[in-house]
Amino acid sequence: MGPLGLLLALALHLAACTRTHRDYCVLGAGPAGLQMAALLQRAGRDYEVFERESAPGSFFTRYPRHRKLISINKRHTGKANAEFNLRHDWNSLLSDDPRLLFRHYSKAYFPDASDMVRYLGDFAKCLGLRVQYNTNITHVALDKDPQAWNGHYFILTQQNGQAYQCSVLLVATGLSVPKLVDFPGSEHVEGYESVSVDPEDFVGQNVLILGRGNSAFETAENILGVTNFVHMLSRSRVRLSWATHYVGDVRAINNGLLDTYQLKSLDGLLESDLGYLALVKDSKGKFHITLRFFLDENNSSQSADAIPLPQDDNDNFAMRVAYDRVIRCLGWKFDFSIFNQSLRLSSGTEFSKKYPLIRASYESKGSRGLFILGTASHSVDYRKSAGGFIHGFRYTVRAVHRLLEHRHHGIGWPSTEHPITQLSSSIIRRVNEASGLYQMFSVLADIILLKENATAFEYLEEFPMQMLAQLETLTGRTARHGLFVINMEYGKNFSGPEKDVFYYDRSVAHVEDAWRSNFLHPVIYYYRHLPTEQDMRFRPAQWPLPRPAAIHHIVEDFLTDWTAPVGHILPLRRFLENCLGTDLRSFYAESCFLFALTRQRLPPFCQQGYLKMQGLSSTKSLRQHGVESRLLPDYTAMENSSRWLGDHPSAPGPLTQSLDSNKEEL
Amino acid sequence: MMSSGFVVFRAGVALVLMCSFYRSTEDPLPELSPQQYFSTLQPGKASLAYFCQVGSLSNSVFLEELKEAIRPLQDYGISVSKVNCVEEEASRYCGKEEGVMKAYLFRGHILLREFPTDTLFDVNAIVAHVLFTLLFNEVKYVTTLEDLHSIENSLKGKANMIFSYVEAIGTPEHRAVMEAAFVYGTSYQFALTTEIALLENIGSENTGRAHLYFLHCELASDLTESCRTTRMEQPLTTLNIHVFIKTMKAPLVMEVAEDPQQVSIIHLQLGLPLVFIISQQATYEADRRTAEWVAWRLLGKAGVLLLSRDSVDVDIPQHANVAFRRAEKEAPVEFLVLNDVDLIVSHVKSNMYIEETQEDEDGDEEGPDLAIQDDEVAETVYRDRKRPLPLELTVELTQETFNSTVTTSDSLVLFYATWHAVSMAFLQSYIDVAIKLKGTSTILLTRINCADWSDVCAKQNVTAFPAVKLYKEGESPVSYEGMLGTKDLLKFVQLNRISCPVNIASIQEAEKYLRGELYKDLFSFPSVSVLGLFSPAMASAEEHFREAGKRLRGSIITGVYSEDDVWILSNKYAAPLPAMLLARPREGGIESVPLATAPVQEMVRILANAPLEAFPEITVETLPAYLRLQRPLLMLFSDGSIDPQYRNAALALVRQKQLEPFTPCWLNFNYI
């Protein structure tokens, strides 16, 4: 055995010495892995994607079992704006290539999963992404090295012993392990991952489904018409996504069973903790529900027919009927098995046990340089936003990439600088088209960093708002003169599984009531200083951010079109003016001219435009409206009364008031 | 108005209020010791004194109110003072326990009443309470219907009575009634109640805060006859009560025989309208009865007069039976045909001048409506939104057509957003340019809506709207940086049709160019033409000049002449080479500027300032250019166009370099 052992050791040693280095290693060529690869590719980084299967998106080759994706593929919105249209395209990944939009891959509103597989394949191929297929990474460990970017390398070992050394590890393996439930008799339960999808196999059967998520309802939907009845059993009440505004809850497209349950068509929904139950198979091969402690009390070696059932005492027990099949549809969890302990990658709290524990920057709490992307990163916004789904994590992946670009390549968070006169229009533009803000509401937010004296500002898009306290170190931008955070929010007490979201008066139309808006609407926070970590931690319950110096809600809009001059833009401008103590109105050259001759300071619009010889001329028709609205003086009238500059008190009241308001101009 | 401006505005209001407040407290509250106080008391004179423990926490709110009451109480001959209880001068009014300090009302040395300070909660309560105490006999306080009737009965055939209900003692209405009683207490018997039940008994259905009734008991000759009652309908203020009582004193119906426009009676002075019942001799008796009937109904609301049609030579329409004249000075007399007393009454009521606007003034400090647009651009664009623009004169680009369009033809592109007011205001000027250039220009005018095609705009580096760029084949796009208006943009387009800089081929052409005749078809009058003169050896200076000219492309025409015979021009205009000639065809002068080996940047500056004049007219368009020189403007104001005499004087001063630190200029203030 000696020589063989030696050979093996040698081989291992060789492997260790020749392990390939990559700056970035991405685990998994699913949507999140490919999204990250596309960004790394565009930035010209040294990266490699490792995929166990022979093609991207292997999850979608099997799941969902009934092949219908419930992410919408809205091909028509009536708008040309590509960014806006992404708000209603839940399947595409982000790229510069307009051909790589999912609407070119399927016409179905709820597309087939195989189209997704095809799409992901094309995405990887068209962009020339570096993906190693058929590469099963079986072990990930840490190798300390002070030279490394993060003080250590990640060592990835393939099934054949080939190893890779990575500076940054991006884990996009999704949730791949079916969640099991352990109770006496659970061996009789079929799993969602393997149960038949042919309705013919269920004809005339009594079916019990464990779980109450989309996979459970999807399974029920498929067999509702052929079974005797379907009962669905879960620990807690059903959560409907139209009531919770969370896309991971049960979608209306799957809720046929709710309909038949409420119409007493024999199907039904029950709540009970699965841990108390036991399943007993009788001599005819049918399954009976009983309680676990009945089994514990009795000798478990008893024959099935002798085990006491709840209906023995309680003859109207709901599940007293015998079932032909029991199907488990309990979802998936993250596969922790390949990660060495040294990575200290642990699972989340009770609430999000199926996800690895990460920060709001998507970096693992255990080791620096290890990021979780995609579905597995959903602990950040579980049951809140869309971070567990393609249309959400495509943006969070981009945010991670931006953080990495700054951390390792000194490229600051992308930002654009504008004069202060562009402030309201920058915000209006973004809230009307930005898809990342819209999908990842209350997770990603736009940040406006003010320059000294609020004469200009920098605009940063889609920053993970929970990391606000670390903004300067994460982005390389400075926030010394105050900032605005632009977020999208639902009304605080509007959504929830037990809430009535159709109540009369649910929508708000008046500007004064904007703060009571229930549907998704923009909210702008103003801080004089960057909140500290302390501020972030002790923020009010239910608030995404600490208490700001000032807050503004743009009133919700039925069309999500926030461009109304009086309803949306005017209140926003007033809010910004109040925060900054400046005048953000726009003026025609004539007004600026008058100001220039009569005032010491001019409104920023005149300073930035008129004084730089770029004033805005009015046309005859506009001037006429100006006179009618009494915002502009009537020059023709003045020409008639020749000596108006002399004895006459200048223009009438409203004009003087509007022009001479005692605002501190810059 | 901007809201923070509006805060300032409100602060201004507050300031005014504070001022008036301080004025009222100019009367200091006399602070006396008990001994001093009692020595000042005069027999028969009322005085209110607040006894206050020295060193104890003073009741500052009460003191403020007390200070305010000084002036009004003085008007009624009542003095107010604060008495500081010092230990050595203990007085029984000083009280034993701290904090339970009271105010006392004396007449002479006689104590009339003591008031716990909480009953005197504000200035109205102080005045009301004090007067109520002093007018104990004049104003009877009644609690039952029997009390009221017994007073009524005692007055029948003798005097009239004023009865009022107030919600509580010490309210502003109570004060108003007491102030009226102070004046009219000797003429009328006043009665007051706070019992709402009493009010219901006399048949008043809507019970508000306060009511006042005039009981015409003098007319009741018989004890069994109840007094006729007139209710005052205006809110209870001192002034309204005064007006009401005055009208009660006036005769019920007056007979006049003069032009109703000239009649002046007390009602008019009090701001009440007049109703003339037009009478004829034949129907005099009936008319008189009608007039009295109307007068009773309108008592306190209008004056009623009987106008004899026969005795006035005013043209009264044939059928008119009533004339109505509003209280306003200039209001004309209306002649009406009203065949029913009710019609007359309702006509008066609906035409009453209601002074309710004043009511809102105090409480309502809400200020201007936040929903009112105060951005002139946003408002005018919004108001103009329904007027169709001839947008078809410009080509609308999309993501698909943008690149193919700008690469295949010389195109001007306007980047705008439909929701952006400034963009939409400028779009109008842009369309105007398209109208002006229709059929003449080789440059295609296009526009792209960045609200739809934000990707395209971002790729073209457009970060702010509106933006205009000129795309010419084989050249990098030129951004337009002039005024967002028709005139400048048109000039930009026109100038860009000329190659830049213009290569002048001969001396003759150079002269033509300097006269502004070379591009006559393009411009009616170029303001300035610039010609760079270089000898063929001065390649680098020429290169700099060409570069500077290119940078200013679209705002100024530059030409270059560098033939061998350039010395002819150099000699003619006394311009040592390299030099620049500035020609102002409009004014006829040609100026030469030496171009030493200036760097491009400096050359750009010189060229950019070339169009500036020595004594310019300041207009909306020209002001920014002259402000940029950062020199004070020395401005001549002119009523109309400038007198050439002044102009020449100013130019002479400029030539003598007397005005060096300034930018001399003139302004036509008729033209602003």
PDB file of N, CA and C in Angstrom, chain A residues 81 422 425 428 433 566 570 573-574 577-578 583 585-588 591 593 610 613-615 617 619 621-622 625-626 629 631 635 639 645 657 661-663, chain B residues 1-4 8 370-377 379-380 383-384 387 419 428 451-454 464 481-485 619-620 623-624 628 669-670 672:
ATOM      1  N   ASN A  81     -39.364  53.207 -22.164  1.00  0.00           N
ATOM      2  CA  ASN A  81     -38.214  53.285 -21.272  1.00  0.00           C
ATOM      3  C   ASN A  81     -37.769  51.894 -20.812  1.00  0.00           C
ATOM      4  N   GLN A 422     -30.660  70.680 -10.437  1.00  0.00           N
ATOM      5  CA  GLN A 422     -31.151  69.433 -11.032  1.00  0.00           C
ATOM      6  C   GLN A 422     -31.707  68.489  -9.966  1.00  0.00           C
ATOM      7  N   SER A 425     -35.382  67.186 -10.378  1.00  0.00           N
ATOM      8  CA  SER A 425     -35.573  66.382 -11.589  1.00  0.00           C
ATOM      9  C   SER A 425     -34.780  65.084 -11.523  1.00  0.00           C
ATOM     10  N   ILE A 428     -37.076  62.874  -9.495  1.00  0.00           N
ATOM     11  CA  ILE A 428     -38.275  62.523 -10.263  1.00  0.00           C
ATOM     12  C   ILE A 428     -37.926  61.503 -11.345  1.00  0.00           C
ATOM     13  N   GLU A 433     -38.455  55.761 -13.193  1.00  0.00           N
ATOM     14  CA  GLU A 433     -37.987  54.708 -14.078  1.00  0.00           C
ATOM     15  C   GLU A 433     -37.176  53.626 -13.373  1.00  0.00           C
ATOM     16  N   VAL A 566     -48.176  69.523  -9.989  1.00  0.00           N
ATOM     17  CA  VAL A 566     -48.622  70.055  -8.696  1.00  0.00           C
ATOM     18  C   VAL A 566     -48.723  68.942  -7.653  1.00  0.00           C
ATOM     19  N   LEU A 570     -44.203  69.602  -7.257  1.00  0.00           N
ATOM     20  CA  LEU A 570     -44.217  70.807  -6.409  1.00  0.00           C
ATOM     21  C   LEU A 570     -43.988  70.485  -4.924  1.00  0.00           C
ATOM     22  N   ARG A 573     -40.382  69.594  -4.436  1.00  0.00           N
ATOM     23  CA  ARG A 573     -39.486  70.740  -4.499  1.00  0.00           C
ATOM     24  C   ARG A 573     -39.555  71.542  -3.200  1.00  0.00           C
ATOM     25  N   ARG A 574     -40.765  71.713  -2.662  1.00  0.00           N
ATOM     26  CA  ARG A 574     -40.897  72.477  -1.413  1.00  0.00           C
ATOM     27  C   ARG A 574     -40.154  71.770  -0.285  1.00  0.00           C
ATOM     28  N   GLU A 577     -36.503  72.348  -0.770  1.00  0.00           N
ATOM     29  CA  GLU A 577     -36.183  73.736  -0.448  1.00  0.00           C
ATOM     30  C   GLU A 577     -36.118  73.939   1.058  1.00  0.00           C
ATOM     31  N   ASN A 578     -37.068  73.324   1.764  1.00  0.00           N
ATOM     32  CA  ASN A 578     -37.081  73.470   3.215  1.00  0.00           C
ATOM     33  C   ASN A 578     -35.865  72.833   3.842  1.00  0.00           C
ATOM     34  N   ASP A 583     -33.804  78.200  -2.861  1.00  0.00           N
ATOM     35  CA  ASP A 583     -34.922  78.366  -3.781  1.00  0.00           C
ATOM     36  C   ASP A 583     -34.643  77.502  -5.003  1.00  0.00           C
ATOM     37  N   ARG A 585     -36.769  76.932  -7.511  1.00  0.00           N
ATOM     38  CA  ARG A 585     -37.669  77.197  -8.627  1.00  0.00           C
ATOM     39  C   ARG A 585     -36.865  77.509  -9.882  1.00  0.00           C
ATOM     40  N   SER A 586     -37.524  77.394 -11.021  1.00  0.00           N
ATOM     41  CA  SER A 586     -36.867  77.800 -12.256  1.00  0.00           C
ATOM     42  C   SER A 586     -37.471  79.133 -12.695  1.00  0.00           C
ATOM     43  N   PHE A 587     -36.658  79.892 -13.390  1.00  0.00           N
ATOM     44  CA  PHE A 587     -37.079  81.236 -13.784  1.00  0.00           C
ATOM     45  C   PHE A 587     -36.722  81.506 -15.237  1.00  0.00           C
ATOM     46  N   TYR A 588     -37.524  82.322 -15.864  1.00  0.00           N
ATOM     47  CA  TYR A 588     -37.176  82.776 -17.198  1.00  0.00           C
ATOM     48  C   TYR A 588     -36.092  83.838 -17.099  1.00  0.00           C
ATOM     49  N   SER A 591     -36.891  87.200 -15.552  1.00  0.00           N
ATOM     50  CA  SER A 591     -36.940  87.278 -14.092  1.00  0.00           C
ATOM     51  C   SER A 591     -35.529  87.307 -13.522  1.00  0.00           C
ATOM     52  N   PHE A 593     -32.931  88.435 -14.942  1.00  0.00           N
ATOM     53  CA  PHE A 593     -32.390  89.759 -15.252  1.00  0.00           C
ATOM     54  C   PHE A 593     -32.808  90.763 -14.180  1.00  0.00           C
ATOM     55  N   TYR A 610     -28.804  81.571 -16.221  1.00  0.00           N
ATOM     56  CA  TYR A 610     -28.767  82.903 -16.805  1.00  0.00           C
ATOM     57  C   TYR A 610     -27.379  83.540 -16.725  1.00  0.00           C
ATOM     58  N   MET A 613     -24.863  82.645 -19.136  1.00  0.00           N
ATOM     59  CA  MET A 613     -25.356  82.946 -20.472  1.00  0.00           C
ATOM     60  C   MET A 613     -26.142  81.775 -21.053  1.00  0.00           C
ATOM     61  N   GLN A 614     -26.824  81.072 -20.177  1.00  0.00           N
ATOM     62  CA  GLN A 614     -27.680  79.985 -20.648  1.00  0.00           C
ATOM     63  C   GLN A 614     -29.084  80.145 -20.090  1.00  0.00           C
ATOM     64  N   GLY A 615     -29.515  81.384 -19.996  1.00  0.00           N
ATOM     65  CA  GLY A 615     -30.846  81.649 -19.458  1.00  0.00           C
ATOM     66  C   GLY A 615     -31.930  81.048 -20.335  1.00  0.00           C
ATOM     67  N   SER A 617     -35.248  81.481 -22.290  1.00  0.00           N
ATOM     68  CA  SER A 617     -36.140  82.501 -22.849  1.00  0.00           C
ATOM     69  C   SER A 617     -37.565  82.000 -22.796  1.00  0.00           C
ATOM     70  N   THR A 619     -41.428  82.102 -24.463  1.00  0.00           N
ATOM     71  CA  THR A 619     -42.049  82.398 -25.750  1.00  0.00           C
ATOM     72  C   THR A 619     -43.286  83.235 -25.482  1.00  0.00           C
ATOM     73  N   SER A 621     -46.394  82.762 -26.005  1.00  0.00           N
ATOM     74  CA  SER A 621     -47.521  82.082 -25.391  1.00  0.00           C
ATOM     75  C   SER A 621     -47.261  81.804 -23.910  1.00  0.00           C
ATOM     76  N   LEU A 622     -46.030  81.412 -23.589  1.00  0.00           N
ATOM     77  CA  LEU A 622     -45.702  81.161 -22.186  1.00  0.00           C
ATOM     78  C   LEU A 622     -45.767  82.444 -21.379  1.00  0.00           C
ATOM     79  N   HIS A 625     -49.255  83.255 -20.480  1.00  0.00           N
ATOM     80  CA  HIS A 625     -49.739  82.451 -19.356  1.00  0.00           C
ATOM     81  C   HIS A 625     -49.143  82.938 -18.043  1.00  0.00           C
ATOM     82  N   GLY A 626     -47.908  83.377 -18.126  1.00  0.00           N
ATOM     83  CA  GLY A 626     -47.245  83.878 -16.925  1.00  0.00           C
ATOM     84  C   GLY A 626     -47.943  85.103 -16.389  1.00  0.00           C
ATOM     85  N   SER A 629     -51.266  84.102 -14.877  1.00  0.00           N
ATOM     86  CA  SER A 629     -51.135  83.449 -13.569  1.00  0.00           C
ATOM     87  C   SER A 629     -50.540  84.408 -12.546  1.00  0.00           C
ATOM     88  N   LEU A 631     -47.626  85.320 -12.218  1.00  0.00           N
ATOM     89  CA  LEU A 631     -46.269  84.984 -11.797  1.00  0.00           C
ATOM     90  C   LEU A 631     -45.255  85.832 -12.551  1.00  0.00           C
ATOM     91  N   TYR A 635     -45.367  93.212 -18.910  1.00  0.00           N
ATOM     92  CA  TYR A 635     -44.485  94.263 -19.405  1.00  0.00           C
ATOM     93  C   TYR A 635     -45.205  95.203 -20.349  1.00  0.00           C
ATOM     94  N   GLU A 639     -45.172  99.239 -20.210  1.00  0.00           N
ATOM     95  CA  GLU A 639     -44.742 100.154 -21.251  1.00  0.00           C
ATOM     96  C   GLU A 639     -45.743 101.282 -21.399  1.00  0.00           C
ATOM     97  N   LEU A 645     -40.931 102.818 -13.257  1.00  0.00           N
ATOM     98  CA  LEU A 645     -39.819 102.632 -12.330  1.00  0.00           C
ATOM     99  C   LEU A 645     -39.743 103.760 -11.315  1.00  0.00           C
ATOM    100  N   GLN A 657     -44.644  89.552  -4.139  1.00  0.00           N
ATOM    101  CA  GLN A 657     -44.545  88.526  -3.097  1.00  0.00           C
ATOM    102  C   GLN A 657     -43.756  87.328  -3.598  1.00  0.00           C
ATOM    103  N   SER A 661     -39.695  86.992  -2.100  1.00  0.00           N
ATOM    104  CA  SER A 661     -39.776  86.219  -0.875  1.00  0.00           C
ATOM    105  C   SER A 661     -38.398  86.222  -0.228  1.00  0.00           C
ATOM    106  N   ASN A 662     -38.413  86.320   1.062  1.00  0.00           N
ATOM    107  CA  ASN A 662     -37.151  86.574   1.763  1.00  0.00           C
ATOM    108  C   ASN A 662     -36.282  85.349   1.881  1.00  0.00           C
ATOM    109  N   LYS A 663     -36.246  84.577   0.851  1.00  0.00           N
ATOM    110  CA  LYS A 663     -35.457  83.335   0.952  1.00  0.00           C
ATOM    111  C   LYS A 663     -33.976  83.645   0.890  1.00  0.00           C
TER     112      LYS A 663
ATOM    113  N   MET B   1     -45.541  80.553  -3.310  1.00  0.00           N
ATOM    114  CA  MET B   1     -44.358  80.995  -2.570  1.00  0.00           C
ATOM    115  C   MET B   1     -43.656  79.808  -1.932  1.00  0.00           C
ATOM    116  N   MET B   2     -42.391  79.877  -1.857  1.00  0.00           N
ATOM    117  CA  MET B   2     -41.660  78.760  -1.237  1.00  0.00           C
ATOM    118  C   MET B   2     -42.010  78.704   0.226  1.00  0.00           C
ATOM    119  N   SER B   3     -42.002  77.517   0.746  1.00  0.00           N
ATOM    120  CA  SER B   3     -42.498  77.402   2.092  1.00  0.00           C
ATOM    121  C   SER B   3     -41.550  78.015   3.104  1.00  0.00           C
ATOM    122  N   SER B   4     -40.272  77.983   2.848  1.00  0.00           N
ATOM    123  CA  SER B   4     -39.432  78.573   3.873  1.00  0.00           C
ATOM    124  C   SER B   4     -39.529  80.083   3.789  1.00  0.00           C
ATOM    125  N   VAL B   8     -40.701  82.764   6.805  1.00  0.00           N
ATOM    126  CA  VAL B   8     -40.198  84.096   7.093  1.00  0.00           C
ATOM    127  C   VAL B   8     -41.350  85.081   7.103  1.00  0.00           C
ATOM    128  N   LEU B 370     -50.377  75.430  -0.086  1.00  0.00           N
ATOM    129  CA  LEU B 370     -49.136  74.790  -0.517  1.00  0.00           C
ATOM    130  C   LEU B 370     -49.253  74.221  -1.919  1.00  0.00           C
ATOM    131  N   ALA B 371     -50.473  74.023  -2.348  1.00  0.00           N
ATOM    132  CA  ALA B 371     -50.648  73.412  -3.663  1.00  0.00           C
ATOM    133  C   ALA B 371     -50.622  74.447  -4.778  1.00  0.00           C
ATOM    134  N   ILE B 372     -50.379  75.695  -4.436  1.00  0.00           N
ATOM    135  CA  ILE B 372     -50.344  76.705  -5.496  1.00  0.00           C
ATOM    136  C   ILE B 372     -48.940  76.793  -6.068  1.00  0.00           C
ATOM    137  N   GLN B 373     -48.890  76.637  -7.353  1.00  0.00           N
ATOM    138  CA  GLN B 373     -47.596  76.607  -8.038  1.00  0.00           C
ATOM    139  C   GLN B 373     -46.969  77.993  -8.011  1.00  0.00           C
ATOM    140  N   ASP B 374     -45.725  78.088  -7.589  1.00  0.00           N
ATOM    141  CA  ASP B 374     -45.055  79.379  -7.592  1.00  0.00           C
ATOM    142  C   ASP B 374     -43.816  79.340  -8.476  1.00  0.00           C
ATOM    143  N   ASP B 375     -43.690  78.288  -9.228  1.00  0.00           N
ATOM    144  CA  ASP B 375     -42.585  78.214 -10.177  1.00  0.00           C
ATOM    145  C   ASP B 375     -43.116  78.690 -11.515  1.00  0.00           C
ATOM    146  N   GLU B 376     -42.604  79.819 -11.970  1.00  0.00           N
ATOM    147  CA  GLU B 376     -43.194  80.440 -13.155  1.00  0.00           C
ATOM    148  C   GLU B 376     -43.064  79.555 -14.385  1.00  0.00           C
ATOM    149  N   VAL B 377     -41.956  78.824 -14.471  1.00  0.00           N
ATOM    150  CA  VAL B 377     -41.767  77.977 -15.647  1.00  0.00           C
ATOM    151  C   VAL B 377     -42.742  76.806 -15.599  1.00  0.00           C
ATOM    152  N   GLU B 379     -45.530  76.557 -13.995  1.00  0.00           N
ATOM    153  CA  GLU B 379     -46.914  76.991 -14.116  1.00  0.00           C
ATOM    154  C   GLU B 379     -47.261  77.370 -15.558  1.00  0.00           C
ATOM    155  N   THR B 380     -46.381  78.113 -16.207  1.00  0.00           N
ATOM    156  CA  THR B 380     -46.712  78.550 -17.564  1.00  0.00           C
ATOM    157  C   THR B 380     -46.724  77.350 -18.518  1.00  0.00           C
ATOM    158  N   ARG B 383     -49.961  75.520 -17.918  1.00  0.00           N
ATOM    159  CA  ARG B 383     -51.122  76.210 -18.480  1.00  0.00           C
ATOM    160  C   ARG B 383     -51.154  76.111 -20.003  1.00  0.00           C
ATOM    161  N   ASP B 384     -49.979  75.911 -20.575  1.00  0.00           N
ATOM    162  CA  ASP B 384     -49.900  75.890 -22.032  1.00  0.00           C
ATOM    163  C   ASP B 384     -49.984  74.468 -22.595  1.00  0.00           C
ATOM    164  N   ARG B 387     -52.130  73.458 -25.769  1.00  0.00           N
ATOM    165  CA  ARG B 387     -51.927  74.082 -27.078  1.00  0.00           C
ATOM    166  C   ARG B 387     -51.053  73.157 -27.914  1.00  0.00           C
ATOM    167  N   TRP B 419     -41.752  65.397 -18.832  1.00  0.00           N
ATOM    168  CA  TRP B 419     -42.281  65.843 -17.533  1.00  0.00           C
ATOM    169  C   TRP B 419     -41.493  67.010 -16.971  1.00  0.00           C
ATOM    170  N   GLN B 428     -40.518  74.782 -26.960  1.00  0.00           N
ATOM    171  CA  GLN B 428     -41.255  75.752 -27.764  1.00  0.00           C
ATOM    172  C   GLN B 428     -40.317  76.608 -28.597  1.00  0.00           C
ATOM    173  N   ALA B 451     -37.318  60.815 -21.244  1.00  0.00           N
ATOM    174  CA  ALA B 451     -38.197  60.082 -20.331  1.00  0.00           C
ATOM    175  C   ALA B 451     -38.461  58.686 -20.893  1.00  0.00           C
ATOM    176  N   ASP B 452     -38.417  58.576 -22.223  1.00  0.00           N
ATOM    177  CA  ASP B 452     -38.594  57.275 -22.851  1.00  0.00           C
ATOM    178  C   ASP B 452     -37.265  56.580 -23.113  1.00  0.00           C
ATOM    179  N   TRP B 453     -36.291  57.339 -23.570  1.00  0.00           N
ATOM    180  CA  TRP B 453     -35.051  56.722 -24.052  1.00  0.00           C
ATOM    181  C   TRP B 453     -33.895  57.133 -23.173  1.00  0.00           C
ATOM    182  N   SER B 454     -34.010  56.845 -21.902  1.00  0.00           N
ATOM    183  CA  SER B 454     -32.980  57.313 -20.980  1.00  0.00           C
ATOM    184  C   SER B 454     -31.622  56.693 -21.301  1.00  0.00           C
ATOM    185  N   ALA B 464     -28.231  66.312 -17.812  1.00  0.00           N
ATOM    186  CA  ALA B 464     -29.220  67.309 -17.400  1.00  0.00           C
ATOM    187  C   ALA B 464     -30.024  67.725 -18.620  1.00  0.00           C
ATOM    188  N   GLU B 481     -24.190  75.786 -25.952  1.00  0.00           N
ATOM    189  CA  GLU B 481     -24.081  76.325 -24.599  1.00  0.00           C
ATOM    190  C   GLU B 481     -24.615  77.736 -24.496  1.00  0.00           C
ATOM    191  N   GLY B 482     -25.433  78.118 -25.444  1.00  0.00           N
ATOM    192  CA  GLY B 482     -25.972  79.468 -25.409  1.00  0.00           C
ATOM    193  C   GLY B 482     -27.280  79.538 -24.645  1.00  0.00           C
ATOM    194  N   MET B 483     -27.945  80.666 -24.800  1.00  0.00           N
ATOM    195  CA  MET B 483     -29.205  80.860 -24.117  1.00  0.00           C
ATOM    196  C   MET B 483     -30.262  79.907 -24.661  1.00  0.00           C
ATOM    197  N   LEU B 484     -31.140  79.455 -23.776  1.00  0.00           N
ATOM    198  CA  LEU B 484     -32.176  78.526 -24.195  1.00  0.00           C
ATOM    199  C   LEU B 484     -33.332  79.315 -24.795  1.00  0.00           C
ATOM    200  N   GLY B 485     -33.061  79.822 -25.993  1.00  0.00           N
ATOM    201  CA  GLY B 485     -34.064  80.649 -26.639  1.00  0.00           C
ATOM    202  C   GLY B 485     -33.907  80.568 -28.141  1.00  0.00           C
ATOM    203  N   THR B 619     -29.417  94.594 -21.691  1.00  0.00           N
ATOM    204  CA  THR B 619     -30.729  93.987 -21.899  1.00  0.00           C
ATOM    205  C   THR B 619     -30.699  92.615 -21.244  1.00  0.00           C
ATOM    206  N   VAL B 620     -31.828  91.952 -21.296  1.00  0.00           N
ATOM    207  CA  VAL B 620     -31.904  90.610 -20.736  1.00  0.00           C
ATOM    208  C   VAL B 620     -30.815  89.730 -21.352  1.00  0.00           C
ATOM    209  N   LEU B 623     -26.828  91.299 -20.400  1.00  0.00           N
ATOM    210  CA  LEU B 623     -26.339  91.505 -19.034  1.00  0.00           C
ATOM    211  C   LEU B 623     -25.325  90.454 -18.571  1.00  0.00           C
ATOM    212  N   PRO B 624     -25.597  89.142 -18.734  1.00  0.00           N
ATOM    213  CA  PRO B 624     -24.651  88.167 -18.178  1.00  0.00           C
ATOM    214  C   PRO B 624     -23.243  88.323 -18.729  1.00  0.00           C
ATOM    215  N   ARG B 628     -19.982  89.122 -16.336  1.00  0.00           N
ATOM    216  CA  ARG B 628     -18.865  88.188 -16.269  1.00  0.00           C
ATOM    217  C   ARG B 628     -17.514  88.883 -16.188  1.00  0.00           C
ATOM    218  N   PHE B 669     -35.120 101.870 -19.561  1.00  0.00           N
ATOM    219  CA  PHE B 669     -36.037 101.241 -18.610  1.00  0.00           C
ATOM    220  C   PHE B 669     -37.464 101.161 -19.101  1.00  0.00           C
ATOM    221  N   ASN B 670     -37.697 101.652 -20.289  1.00  0.00           N
ATOM    222  CA  ASN B 670     -39.008 101.373 -20.879  1.00  0.00           C
ATOM    223  C   ASN B 670     -39.050  99.976 -21.461  1.00  0.00           C
ATOM    224  N   ILE B 672     -37.392  97.205 -20.286  1.00  0.00           N
ATOM    225  CA  ILE B 672     -37.153  96.051 -19.418  1.00  0.00           C
ATOM    226  C   ILE B 672     -38.305  95.058 -19.509  1.00  0.00           C
TER     227      ILE B 672
END
